[in-house]
Amino acid sequence: MALNYFQPLFDVIRDKDRCIKCRACERQCANEVHHYDAELDKMISNSQTCVDCQRCVCICPTSALKITDNPNKFRNNSNWSQRVMTEVYKQAETGGVLLCAMGNPKEYPVYWDKILLNASQVTNPPIDPLREPMETRVFLGKKPRSVTFKEDGSIDTKITPTLELSTPIMFSAMSYGSISRNAHESLARAAAELGIYYNTGEGGLHKDFYKYGPNTIVQVASGRFGVFKDYLETGAAIEIKMGQGAKPGIGGHLPGAKILEDVSKTRMIPMGTDAISPAPHHDIYSIEDLRQLVFSLKEATEYKKPIIVKIAAVHNVAAIASGIARSGADIIAIDGYRGGTGAAPTRIRDNVGIPIELALASVDQRLRDEGIRNEVSVVVAGSVRSSSDVVKAIALGADACYIGTAALLALGCHLCRSCQTGKCNWGIATQRPDLVKRLNPNIGYHRLVNLVHAWDHEIKEMIGGMGINSIEALRGNRLMLRGIGLNEKELEILGIRHAGQ
Amino acid sequence: MKKVYVNEEWCLACHLCEYYCAAANSGAENMIKAFANGKKPISAIQVEESDSINFAVQCRHCPVPLCVKSCITGALSVKDGVVSCDESRCVGCYTCVLACPYGCIVTSEQSKVIRKCDLCTKNNNGDPVCVKGCPNRAIVFEER
Ligand code: SF4
Ligand code: SF4
């Protein structure tokens, strides 16, 4: 193009004193930023296509590379920022909807960071998790209102199916197709080793992964891709996906180019065809319709598996959750507006939905007020970034958390947010065989196991510090939380006091 | 005995093993110095590449090494299962290059003598540097 409106976002800086011209960066950048010029005997880079994935930086054996923001700036303007202007240029050129990936990066408040945890001092002693037993195991599903016993003392109460988690963390739904086979395998193996669950997303389940069935949550989404009897029976639980935090109110679209042989078999659609998930489930227009699907799935699996209903956190989330609790679902998963995605329209991702912290607090309160909190477990997702976020979520009322982005970070993701291009340099969000192989699942699953073990240990330390020795005793214990820098309304919604109170 | 093996399924053809090997056995203090001023130290491990498959190749340390048998000066020898070359005795006749069925003996224009893998027993790096430097654990050092 003769006139280029776009300035590169990043600047690739190579320290010529350190570079040994090994060309590893050239070989590892799928965006073809680096190349070796034999005539000049020099490594040259073209920053224009760099997405700041940091792959080259991590692989360079002499630490010769740095990626920085391009110092070139449009004229300062607080209203028309460079990002806003660039988006206008892009749309003027392409005429298309802006696409993006991963979670909402905009500067909205992160409520997790405005909540502080309590610790015991004199009157009730803290507990040392290394010396005393500490329970992080949780069960997801309906909890009986009361327990009755038979004459011989055995339990009479019928327990509906539940999921047992060794720690209150699960891997979020990420479909095979949006992520690579090796990423999928890493998640599945890690879930099996950890005694937790991963989630197939809406892409069906590859036959090679059926063996991880006991640790798999199978998803039924609006496109119904890959859903059939064996699929439903293989999973430990079935999740009906009504919405996703990154793109509430819209469906999904996996381009035909990504539907290669394996993905096509798994999704049960012809090779090369676009996989389009409609915005609504065409058979669900009310809670009654949802109830029908919940019970169809229960019927199909002989009432042996808990049913999860996943929704995006939107304005009236509490009322929706109340409806779901009455629909017969066993677990509600709520995905906040910072939730990740493999591809979403930028405007939707950045402007639709509400923070998970507020959604969780209001859902938990509403279900308690209506006396149906025991009818469902509540799982939250949408940017749970650390063990302290998990602890805060549980104290706000969650039963467990889904982690998606954090899990991908463990696999190498550097949040360059270019998943939609299919050229993930870390072998995660791609189907290109040469890139997929960069993620060795033997390494990947181990890193995921490490991450969750580390979080589990930190959770024990934090709750031990509060003098609590089980997750069950922390759940909904909002007295363990204090707000900082929050206004009255925010404190009221979160149901917590301000620090110092 | 522990040897270096390559799982071609995970080899990315990044060629980093070659650079780690060359630098570690160059005598230089670090990689930057090893390659400074246009120096090109040679690696004993070499990555073979094609469109669909890549793998790094280095000495198999055969139980009955043909290279050792073929060596006319006795420069090649086996010690504790490791086939290595006494470079002061190599005359550069390249008979071993012909004899090695795996093509694992490396020659270069920089030096008359051959270069081969000695499992990093002659430098102070402990386990072989190609194994330690592989970003995708394609190269492993293990008992098989
Ligand atoms: S990876 Fe590092 S040392 Fe190798 S060519 Fe690139 S910048 Fe130079
Ligand atoms: S796209 Fe990634 S690998 Fe390529 S130059 Fe940029 S940071 Fe490096």
XYZ file of C-alpha atoms and ligand atoms in Angstrom:
661
model
C 0.000 0.000 0.000
C 1.429 3.343 -0.998
C -0.072 5.158 1.951
C 0.079 3.277 5.207
C -2.261 4.561 7.911
C -1.123 1.982 10.410
C 1.964 2.430 12.411
C 3.353 -0.808 13.799
C 2.137 -1.295 17.355
C 5.495 -2.589 18.503
C 9.141 -2.029 17.962
C 11.449 -5.021 17.736
C 14.788 -4.094 19.241
C 17.785 -6.315 18.627
C 20.996 -5.781 20.573
C 23.543 -6.260 17.819
C 26.315 -6.906 20.332
C 24.440 -9.877 21.702
C 22.866 -11.313 18.547
C 24.829 -14.316 17.240
C 22.671 -14.646 14.113
C 21.471 -18.109 15.084
C 18.183 -17.328 13.324
C 16.096 -19.012 16.003
C 13.867 -15.929 16.111
C 13.354 -16.139 12.366
C 12.379 -19.796 12.554
C 10.019 -19.287 15.481
C 8.045 -16.242 14.383
C 4.966 -17.282 12.440
C 4.386 -13.610 11.671
C 7.636 -13.516 9.708
C 9.027 -10.522 11.510
C 12.680 -11.552 11.522
C 14.854 -12.600 8.640
C 18.504 -13.142 7.970
C 19.934 -11.139 5.110
C 22.899 -13.054 3.736
C 24.156 -10.145 1.686
C 24.343 -7.865 4.705
C 25.135 -10.780 7.059
C 22.569 -9.291 9.417
C 19.319 -10.118 11.122
C 16.639 -7.671 9.997
C 13.187 -7.279 11.469
C 9.955 -5.921 10.122
C 8.000 -4.748 13.142
C 4.843 -4.154 11.149
C 3.518 -7.670 11.663
C 4.755 -8.223 15.220
C 1.983 -9.042 17.698
C 4.167 -8.968 20.836
C 3.742 -12.643 21.618
C 7.254 -12.716 23.125
C 8.098 -16.069 21.541
C 11.306 -14.772 19.963
C 12.290 -13.010 23.162
C 11.897 -16.221 25.127
C 13.736 -18.388 22.618
C 16.712 -16.126 21.863
C 19.716 -17.838 23.465
C 21.565 -14.589 24.090
C 18.643 -12.425 25.261
C 19.302 -10.099 22.361
C 15.679 -9.168 21.707
C 13.213 -6.784 23.239
C 9.750 -5.876 22.067
C 8.595 -2.447 23.129
C 5.697 -0.223 22.259
C 6.357 1.712 19.115
C 7.381 5.132 20.405
C 5.789 6.728 17.363
C 2.581 8.350 18.583
C -0.280 10.137 16.939
C -0.875 13.590 18.324
C -2.024 13.351 21.946
C -5.744 13.415 22.431
C -7.505 12.042 25.498
C -10.704 11.512 23.586
C -9.371 10.229 20.282
C -6.682 7.883 21.547
C -4.306 6.180 19.160
C -6.203 2.944 19.620
C -9.537 4.531 18.737
C -8.058 6.251 15.696
C -6.372 3.080 14.473
C -9.635 1.191 14.737
C -11.323 3.787 12.562
C -8.540 3.473 9.977
C -8.845 -0.294 10.037
C -12.578 -0.231 9.450
C -12.242 2.399 6.754
C -9.888 0.048 4.985
C -11.645 -3.276 5.444
C -15.287 -2.353 5.931
C -15.472 -5.159 8.482
C -16.395 -5.831 12.074
C -13.314 -5.546 14.301
C -12.219 -8.883 15.656
C -10.122 -9.575 18.705
C -9.286 -12.339 21.144
C -8.767 -13.096 24.834
C -10.364 -11.053 27.595
C -11.394 -7.422 27.717
C -8.139 -5.452 28.151
C -9.703 -2.076 28.878
C -9.178 -0.165 32.076
C -12.341 -1.084 33.918
C -12.115 -1.577 37.676
C -10.947 -4.978 38.858
C -12.982 -5.582 41.993
C -10.779 -8.457 43.146
C -8.079 -5.847 43.660
C -10.384 -3.698 45.748
C -11.184 -6.436 48.209
C -8.935 -7.378 51.131
C -8.874 -10.587 53.135
C -8.979 -11.012 56.882
C -6.558 -12.877 59.141
C -6.832 -14.093 62.713
C -4.850 -12.510 65.494
C -5.322 -12.961 69.224
C -8.764 -14.351 69.795
C -9.080 -17.119 67.243
C -5.734 -18.559 66.250
C -4.669 -18.986 62.627
C -4.084 -22.524 61.365
C -0.819 -23.677 59.826
C -1.640 -25.831 56.782
C 1.689 -27.624 57.043
C 0.875 -28.871 60.527
C -2.855 -29.312 60.529
C -5.258 -30.927 58.100
C -6.907 -28.523 55.713
C -9.776 -29.349 53.367
C -9.922 -27.822 49.911
C -12.096 -30.568 48.450
C -15.492 -29.423 47.222
C -18.561 -31.097 45.760
C -20.567 -29.371 43.072
C -24.250 -30.055 42.637
C -27.478 -29.921 44.598
C -27.202 -30.168 48.360
C -30.044 -31.870 50.241
C -32.076 -29.623 52.540
C -31.943 -32.127 55.341
C -30.531 -35.546 56.012
C -32.801 -38.349 57.129
C -31.751 -41.729 58.452
C -33.183 -45.204 58.172
C -33.854 -47.265 61.252
C -30.542 -49.044 61.006
C -28.783 -45.684 61.062
C -27.852 -45.607 57.379
C -28.544 -42.476 55.370
C -31.928 -42.332 53.773
C -31.535 -39.051 51.863
C -31.032 -39.475 48.158
C -28.054 -37.547 46.881
C -28.219 -36.285 43.331
C -25.050 -36.663 41.244
C -22.225 -34.285 42.121
C -18.756 -33.465 40.900
C -15.934 -33.959 43.359
C -13.032 -31.516 43.035
C -9.779 -31.859 44.955
C -9.502 -28.077 44.955
C -12.100 -25.464 43.925
C -10.595 -24.861 40.490
C -11.567 -26.193 37.056
C -10.332 -25.447 33.555
C -12.793 -23.355 31.543
C -14.411 -24.418 28.332
C -12.002 -24.192 25.410
C -12.910 -26.146 22.325
C -10.683 -28.368 20.270
C -10.558 -26.169 17.213
C -10.160 -22.925 19.059
C -7.186 -24.454 20.860
C -4.826 -27.069 19.542
C -4.858 -30.763 20.182
C -1.750 -30.475 22.336
C -3.307 -27.740 24.450
C -6.405 -29.869 24.843
C -4.352 -32.888 25.826
C -2.382 -30.851 28.381
C -5.608 -29.681 30.029
C -7.147 -33.152 30.027
C -4.114 -34.848 31.514
C -3.641 -32.141 34.122
C -7.300 -32.354 35.166
C -6.997 -36.124 35.525
C -3.860 -35.881 37.619
C -5.228 -33.083 39.794
C -8.627 -34.632 40.405
C -10.460 -31.701 38.862
C -12.230 -31.146 35.529
C -11.567 -29.591 32.189
C -14.249 -28.622 29.720
C -14.516 -29.603 26.056
C -16.049 -26.314 24.983
C -18.481 -26.573 22.147
C -16.251 -28.448 19.754
C -17.084 -32.029 20.648
C -14.601 -34.506 22.070
C -11.829 -36.078 20.020
C -11.940 -39.853 20.275
C -8.425 -39.953 21.680
C -9.619 -38.004 24.713
C -12.474 -40.258 25.717
C -10.121 -41.860 28.199
C -10.121 -38.643 30.215
C -13.939 -38.811 30.411
C -14.120 -39.007 34.226
C -12.425 -35.597 34.371
C -14.246 -34.062 31.423
C -17.180 -31.700 31.349
C -18.825 -31.984 27.960
C -20.502 -28.928 26.571
C -23.736 -28.649 24.645
C -23.858 -25.284 22.922
C -26.166 -23.669 20.403
C -24.376 -25.263 17.445
C -24.666 -28.717 19.083
C -21.356 -29.657 17.468
C -20.170 -33.171 18.176
C -23.056 -33.946 20.514
C -24.192 -37.575 20.479
C -24.887 -40.367 22.912
C -21.315 -41.478 23.574
C -20.211 -37.890 24.049
C -22.826 -37.218 26.695
C -22.161 -40.499 28.423
C -18.404 -40.017 28.478
C -18.388 -36.732 30.377
C -18.567 -36.456 34.146
C -21.020 -33.582 33.760
C -22.818 -31.841 30.920
C -22.690 -28.085 30.489
C -25.333 -26.237 28.528
C -23.675 -23.108 27.217
C -26.160 -20.265 27.051
C -23.585 -17.514 26.947
C -19.959 -16.562 27.233
C -18.507 -13.631 29.152
C -16.406 -12.358 26.289
C -19.342 -12.190 23.916
C -22.708 -12.240 25.635
C -25.609 -12.359 23.261
C -23.770 -13.581 20.224
C -22.771 -16.936 18.858
C -19.514 -18.226 17.551
C -17.847 -18.679 14.225
C -14.926 -20.998 13.592
C -13.784 -20.327 10.034
C -13.762 -23.211 7.569
C -10.008 -22.897 7.217
C -9.621 -24.279 10.727
C -11.950 -27.223 10.102
C -9.341 -29.749 9.065
C -9.903 -33.480 9.115
C -9.649 -34.106 12.851
C -11.669 -31.054 13.852
C -14.295 -31.882 11.250
C -14.695 -35.433 12.598
C -14.861 -34.225 16.171
C -17.386 -31.501 15.398
C -19.279 -33.781 13.013
C -19.372 -31.254 10.209
C -17.855 -31.448 6.712
C -14.254 -30.380 6.259
C -13.751 -26.736 5.300
C -17.240 -25.596 6.248
C -17.632 -22.727 8.691
C -18.735 -23.853 12.132
C -21.384 -21.335 13.089
C -22.909 -21.402 16.553
C -26.137 -19.407 16.492
C -26.612 -16.658 19.079
C -29.581 -18.396 20.729
C -30.312 -22.071 21.206
C -33.137 -22.305 18.709
C -35.121 -24.452 21.103
C -34.721 -22.233 24.158
C -36.806 -19.112 24.528
C -37.749 -19.404 28.191
C -36.746 -21.005 31.468
C -39.342 -23.699 30.702
C -37.541 -24.481 27.438
C -34.240 -24.594 29.293
C -35.812 -26.979 31.781
C -36.756 -29.234 28.887
C -33.195 -29.371 27.644
C -31.850 -29.922 31.171
C -34.183 -32.862 31.634
C -33.642 -34.222 28.104
C -29.955 -34.406 28.917
C -30.623 -35.936 32.315
C -32.942 -38.461 30.745
C -30.378 -39.288 28.060
C -27.767 -39.992 30.700
C -30.073 -41.745 33.167
C -29.871 -39.015 35.804
C -26.283 -39.970 36.515
C -24.638 -36.684 35.656
C -24.972 -33.176 37.020
C -26.062 -30.543 34.513
C -24.325 -27.184 34.424
C -25.866 -24.129 32.806
C -23.346 -21.511 31.810
C -24.354 -17.911 31.277
C -22.584 -14.634 30.736
C -22.769 -12.092 33.529
C -25.260 -9.538 32.233
C -27.381 -6.871 33.896
C -30.141 -9.000 35.328
C -27.946 -11.980 36.074
C -29.475 -12.607 39.505
C -32.966 -13.105 38.137
C -31.647 -15.337 35.358
C -29.710 -17.415 37.858
C -32.808 -17.805 39.956
C -34.636 -19.129 36.898
C -31.806 -21.540 36.144
C -31.814 -22.813 39.718
C -35.487 -23.637 39.223
C -34.919 -25.273 35.854
C -33.464 -28.383 37.403
C -29.831 -27.540 36.661
C -27.353 -28.674 39.310
C -24.673 -26.071 38.770
C -24.707 -22.522 37.419
C -21.541 -21.222 35.799
C -21.311 -17.455 35.425
C -18.759 -15.932 33.102
C -17.789 -12.312 33.723
C -17.088 -9.645 31.130
C -13.338 -10.161 31.323
C -13.625 -13.769 30.227
C -11.386 -14.921 27.413
C -12.258 -16.043 23.920
C -10.544 -17.340 20.805
C -12.288 -14.698 18.723
C -14.961 -12.100 19.374
C -16.131 -8.851 17.855
C -14.126 -6.163 19.660
C -17.092 -3.938 20.411
C -18.966 -6.759 22.093
C -16.003 -7.965 24.106
C -15.127 -4.505 25.327
C -18.586 -3.165 26.081
C -21.049 -5.928 26.942
C -21.557 -7.645 30.277
C -20.715 -6.884 33.880
C -17.852 -7.732 36.265
C -17.956 -11.236 37.684
C -17.391 -10.036 41.251
C -20.617 -8.020 41.246
C -22.535 -10.706 39.360
C -21.438 -13.377 41.811
C -22.347 -11.331 44.863
C -25.802 -10.544 43.568
C -26.507 -14.083 42.366
C -25.451 -15.629 45.665
C -27.543 -13.105 47.607
C -30.597 -13.608 45.415
C -30.438 -17.399 45.650
C -30.062 -17.172 49.422
C -32.924 -14.696 49.738
C -35.130 -17.055 47.757
C -34.036 -20.029 49.850
C -32.742 -21.974 46.857
C -28.991 -21.546 47.244
C -28.684 -25.253 48.065
C -30.422 -26.189 44.814
C -27.382 -25.251 42.756
C -23.668 -24.783 43.026
C -22.244 -21.576 41.624
C -19.065 -21.630 39.571
C -17.517 -18.343 38.477
C -15.288 -17.558 35.537
C -14.046 -14.521 33.704
C -10.606 -13.570 34.852
C -9.780 -15.434 38.001
C -6.095 -14.618 38.004
C -4.673 -16.003 41.200
C -5.359 -18.038 44.304
C -6.391 -14.879 46.145
C -9.041 -14.230 43.492
C -10.261 -17.778 44.152
C -10.417 -17.192 47.903
C -12.273 -13.895 47.418
C -14.701 -15.545 44.995
C -15.470 -18.299 47.479
C -15.939 -15.835 50.313
C -18.343 -13.929 48.051
C -20.338 -17.114 47.646
C -18.876 -19.190 44.805
C -18.488 -22.942 45.081
C -15.576 -23.101 42.652
C -13.856 -21.135 39.899
C -13.163 -21.832 36.270
C -9.762 -20.696 35.049
C -9.132 -20.300 31.327
C -6.669 -17.511 30.680
C -4.499 -18.462 33.671
C -4.354 -22.037 32.374
C -3.280 -20.854 28.934
C -0.624 -18.645 30.502
C 0.730 -21.763 32.193
C 1.005 -23.292 28.723
C 3.035 -20.354 27.419
C 0.423 -17.864 26.236
C 1.698 -14.290 26.561
C -1.663 -12.653 25.939
C -0.785 -11.124 22.594
C -4.517 -11.445 21.907
C -4.122 -12.617 18.324
C -5.769 -16.039 18.669
C -8.172 -15.186 15.870
C -5.319 -15.170 13.355
C -4.667 -18.888 13.925
C -0.929 -18.217 13.992
C -0.295 -18.713 17.693
C 3.452 -18.894 18.122
C 3.027 -20.868 21.344
C 1.133 -23.724 19.718
C -2.047 -23.038 21.678
C -4.630 -21.246 19.527
C -3.658 -22.752 16.193
C -4.189 -25.812 14.048
C -1.040 -25.389 11.950
C 0.924 -28.602 12.551
C 4.332 -26.900 12.740
C 3.002 -24.518 15.392
C 0.907 -27.065 17.296
C 3.993 -29.140 17.895
C 5.616 -26.297 19.817
C 3.427 -27.193 22.747
C 4.707 -30.495 24.056
C 1.873 -31.790 26.253
C 4.375 -33.605 28.455
C 5.653 -30.179 29.463
C 2.272 -28.471 29.260
C 0.353 -30.769 31.568
C 3.118 -30.635 34.130
C 3.050 -26.834 34.183
C -0.720 -26.869 34.676
C -0.383 -29.334 37.537
C 2.278 -27.106 39.098
C 0.063 -24.050 38.783
C -2.950 -25.622 40.436
C -0.837 -27.218 43.184
C 0.713 -23.848 43.917
C -2.699 -22.181 44.079
C -4.077 -24.939 46.254
C -1.246 -24.425 48.680
C -1.746 -20.675 48.721
C -5.487 -21.105 49.276
C -4.710 -23.229 52.320
C -2.327 -20.621 53.651
C -4.801 -17.806 53.177
C -7.769 -19.549 54.733
C -5.543 -20.993 57.454
C -4.571 -17.429 58.259
C -8.248 -16.639 58.769
C -8.492 -19.524 61.198
C -10.587 -21.533 58.752
C -9.698 -25.094 57.861
C -12.054 -25.882 55.010
C -13.420 -24.308 51.861
C -16.914 -25.124 53.087
C -16.414 -22.789 56.053
C -15.232 -19.986 53.809
C -18.066 -20.125 51.308
C -20.201 -17.015 51.443
C -18.296 -15.867 54.521
C -18.274 -12.234 53.422
C -17.185 -11.073 56.840
C -13.739 -12.237 55.779
C -13.738 -9.531 53.111
C -13.329 -5.768 53.280
C -13.558 -3.291 50.443
C -10.963 -0.663 49.730
C -11.685 2.415 47.665
C -15.248 1.297 46.940
C -18.345 3.459 47.178
C -21.451 2.669 49.224
C -23.306 1.167 46.279
C -20.459 -1.136 45.339
C -20.101 -2.271 48.946
C -23.835 -2.871 49.120
C -23.839 -5.012 45.983
C -20.779 -6.944 47.105
C -22.325 -7.318 50.552
C -19.093 -6.404 52.278
C -17.924 -3.690 54.637
C -15.283 -1.133 53.946
C -11.795 -1.636 55.355
C -11.661 -0.184 58.860
C -15.295 -1.006 59.572
C 24.066 -46.111 29.966
C 22.354 -42.762 29.523
C 22.456 -41.464 25.980
C 21.024 -38.551 24.043
C 17.839 -39.402 22.134
C 15.664 -37.212 19.964
C 11.871 -37.392 19.898
C 11.277 -36.115 16.406
C 7.624 -35.526 17.235
C 8.687 -32.526 19.331
C 11.688 -31.252 17.383
C 10.910 -27.754 16.090
C 14.046 -27.335 13.995
C 14.923 -24.196 15.918
C 18.560 -25.311 15.698
C 19.290 -24.025 19.180
C 20.918 -27.325 20.167
C 23.553 -26.688 17.520
C 24.356 -23.311 19.010
C 24.454 -24.587 22.577
C 26.736 -27.448 21.530
C 29.053 -25.274 19.491
C 29.363 -22.642 22.200
C 29.828 -25.066 25.081
C 32.608 -26.923 23.335
C 34.326 -23.866 21.897
C 36.150 -23.093 25.104
C 34.634 -19.612 25.162
C 33.150 -18.264 28.354
C 29.667 -17.759 26.943
C 27.675 -17.964 23.769
C 28.168 -14.351 22.752
C 31.955 -14.661 23.010
C 31.911 -18.020 21.222
C 30.384 -16.385 18.158
C 31.986 -12.959 18.444
C 33.970 -11.428 15.577
C 32.566 -13.768 12.964
C 33.772 -16.930 14.706
C 31.777 -20.014 13.767
C 32.416 -22.843 16.236
C 31.085 -26.210 15.062
C 28.332 -28.234 16.619
C 28.435 -32.012 16.987
C 24.659 -32.176 16.808
C 23.022 -31.321 13.508
C 19.352 -30.755 12.794
C 17.973 -32.517 9.731
C 14.943 -30.760 8.330
C 12.152 -31.456 5.896
C 8.683 -30.017 5.493
C 6.911 -32.347 7.837
C 9.574 -33.765 10.095
C 12.746 -32.565 11.746
C 15.161 -34.149 14.121
C 18.550 -33.504 15.586
C 21.218 -36.109 14.887
C 24.281 -36.779 16.972
C 26.563 -39.708 17.798
C 24.695 -42.843 18.872
C 27.655 -44.038 20.933
C 27.281 -47.482 19.362
C 28.236 -50.500 21.470
C 30.483 -51.584 18.578
C 31.479 -48.270 17.000
C 32.514 -48.560 13.372
C 34.232 -45.174 13.511
C 36.593 -46.379 16.232
C 37.381 -49.489 14.215
C 38.073 -47.430 11.132
C 40.251 -44.754 12.746
C 43.779 -45.045 11.380
C 45.557 -43.187 14.194
C 43.673 -44.358 17.253
C 42.271 -40.860 17.794
C 38.802 -42.298 18.335
C 38.289 -44.451 21.370
C 35.584 -45.662 23.738
C 35.720 -44.875 27.411
C 32.865 -45.886 29.725
C 30.663 -46.295 26.672
C 31.366 -42.772 25.400
C 32.950 -42.610 21.969
C 35.238 -39.609 21.857
C 37.988 -38.119 19.759
C 41.459 -37.099 20.849
C 41.780 -34.156 18.509
C 45.561 -34.019 18.921
C 45.808 -37.393 17.225
C 43.241 -36.875 14.427
C 44.919 -36.353 11.064
C 41.763 -35.434 9.198
C 41.676 -38.488 6.905
C 37.855 -38.646 7.338
C 37.770 -42.454 7.215
C 35.456 -42.333 10.241
C 33.128 -39.988 8.344
C 32.737 -42.704 5.714
C 32.382 -45.431 8.300
C 29.713 -43.892 10.537
C 26.356 -45.285 9.372
C 24.457 -42.363 10.944
C 26.459 -39.511 9.460
C 27.246 -38.234 12.919
C 30.831 -37.170 12.448
C 31.045 -33.533 11.569
C 33.689 -31.794 9.515
C 34.116 -28.142 8.808
C 36.199 -25.698 6.882
C 37.465 -24.052 10.042
C 39.410 -27.023 11.249
C 41.130 -30.023 9.736
C 40.167 -32.442 12.492
C 36.764 -33.971 12.924
C 34.229 -32.997 15.565
C 31.945 -35.420 17.303
C 29.679 -35.624 20.314
C 31.241 -36.784 23.563
C 28.095 -36.274 25.647
C 29.632 -33.110 27.104
C 32.142 -35.146 29.096
C 34.971 -32.808 28.170
C 33.382 -29.540 29.215
C 32.092 -28.550 32.618
C 28.426 -28.452 31.800
C 27.201 -31.628 33.440
C 24.403 -33.108 31.361
C 24.682 -32.511 27.606
C 23.932 -28.887 26.743
C 21.752 -29.784 23.754
C 19.406 -31.568 26.166
C 19.384 -28.708 28.646
C 18.879 -26.094 25.955
C 16.077 -27.787 24.011
C 12.980 -25.574 24.395
C 10.512 -28.377 23.706
C 12.131 -31.311 25.478
C 12.615 -33.042 22.131
C 16.165 -34.024 23.075
C 16.421 -36.184 26.147
C 19.278 -37.777 28.072
C 18.098 -41.102 29.385
C 18.591 -44.807 29.817
C 16.771 -46.870 27.190
S 17.391 -15.579 18.234
Fe 18.601 -13.940 19.171
S 20.728 -14.454 18.711
Fe 19.474 -15.697 17.355
S 19.360 -14.482 15.496
Fe 17.549 -13.964 16.700
S 18.171 -12.151 17.878
Fe 20.032 -13.081 17.078
S 5.259 -11.780 16.602
Fe 6.130 -12.752 18.409
S 7.835 -14.002 17.645
Fe 7.296 -12.534 16.027
S 8.636 -10.761 16.379
Fe 6.751 -10.337 17.454
S 7.099 -11.079 19.538
Fe 8.690 -11.990 18.236
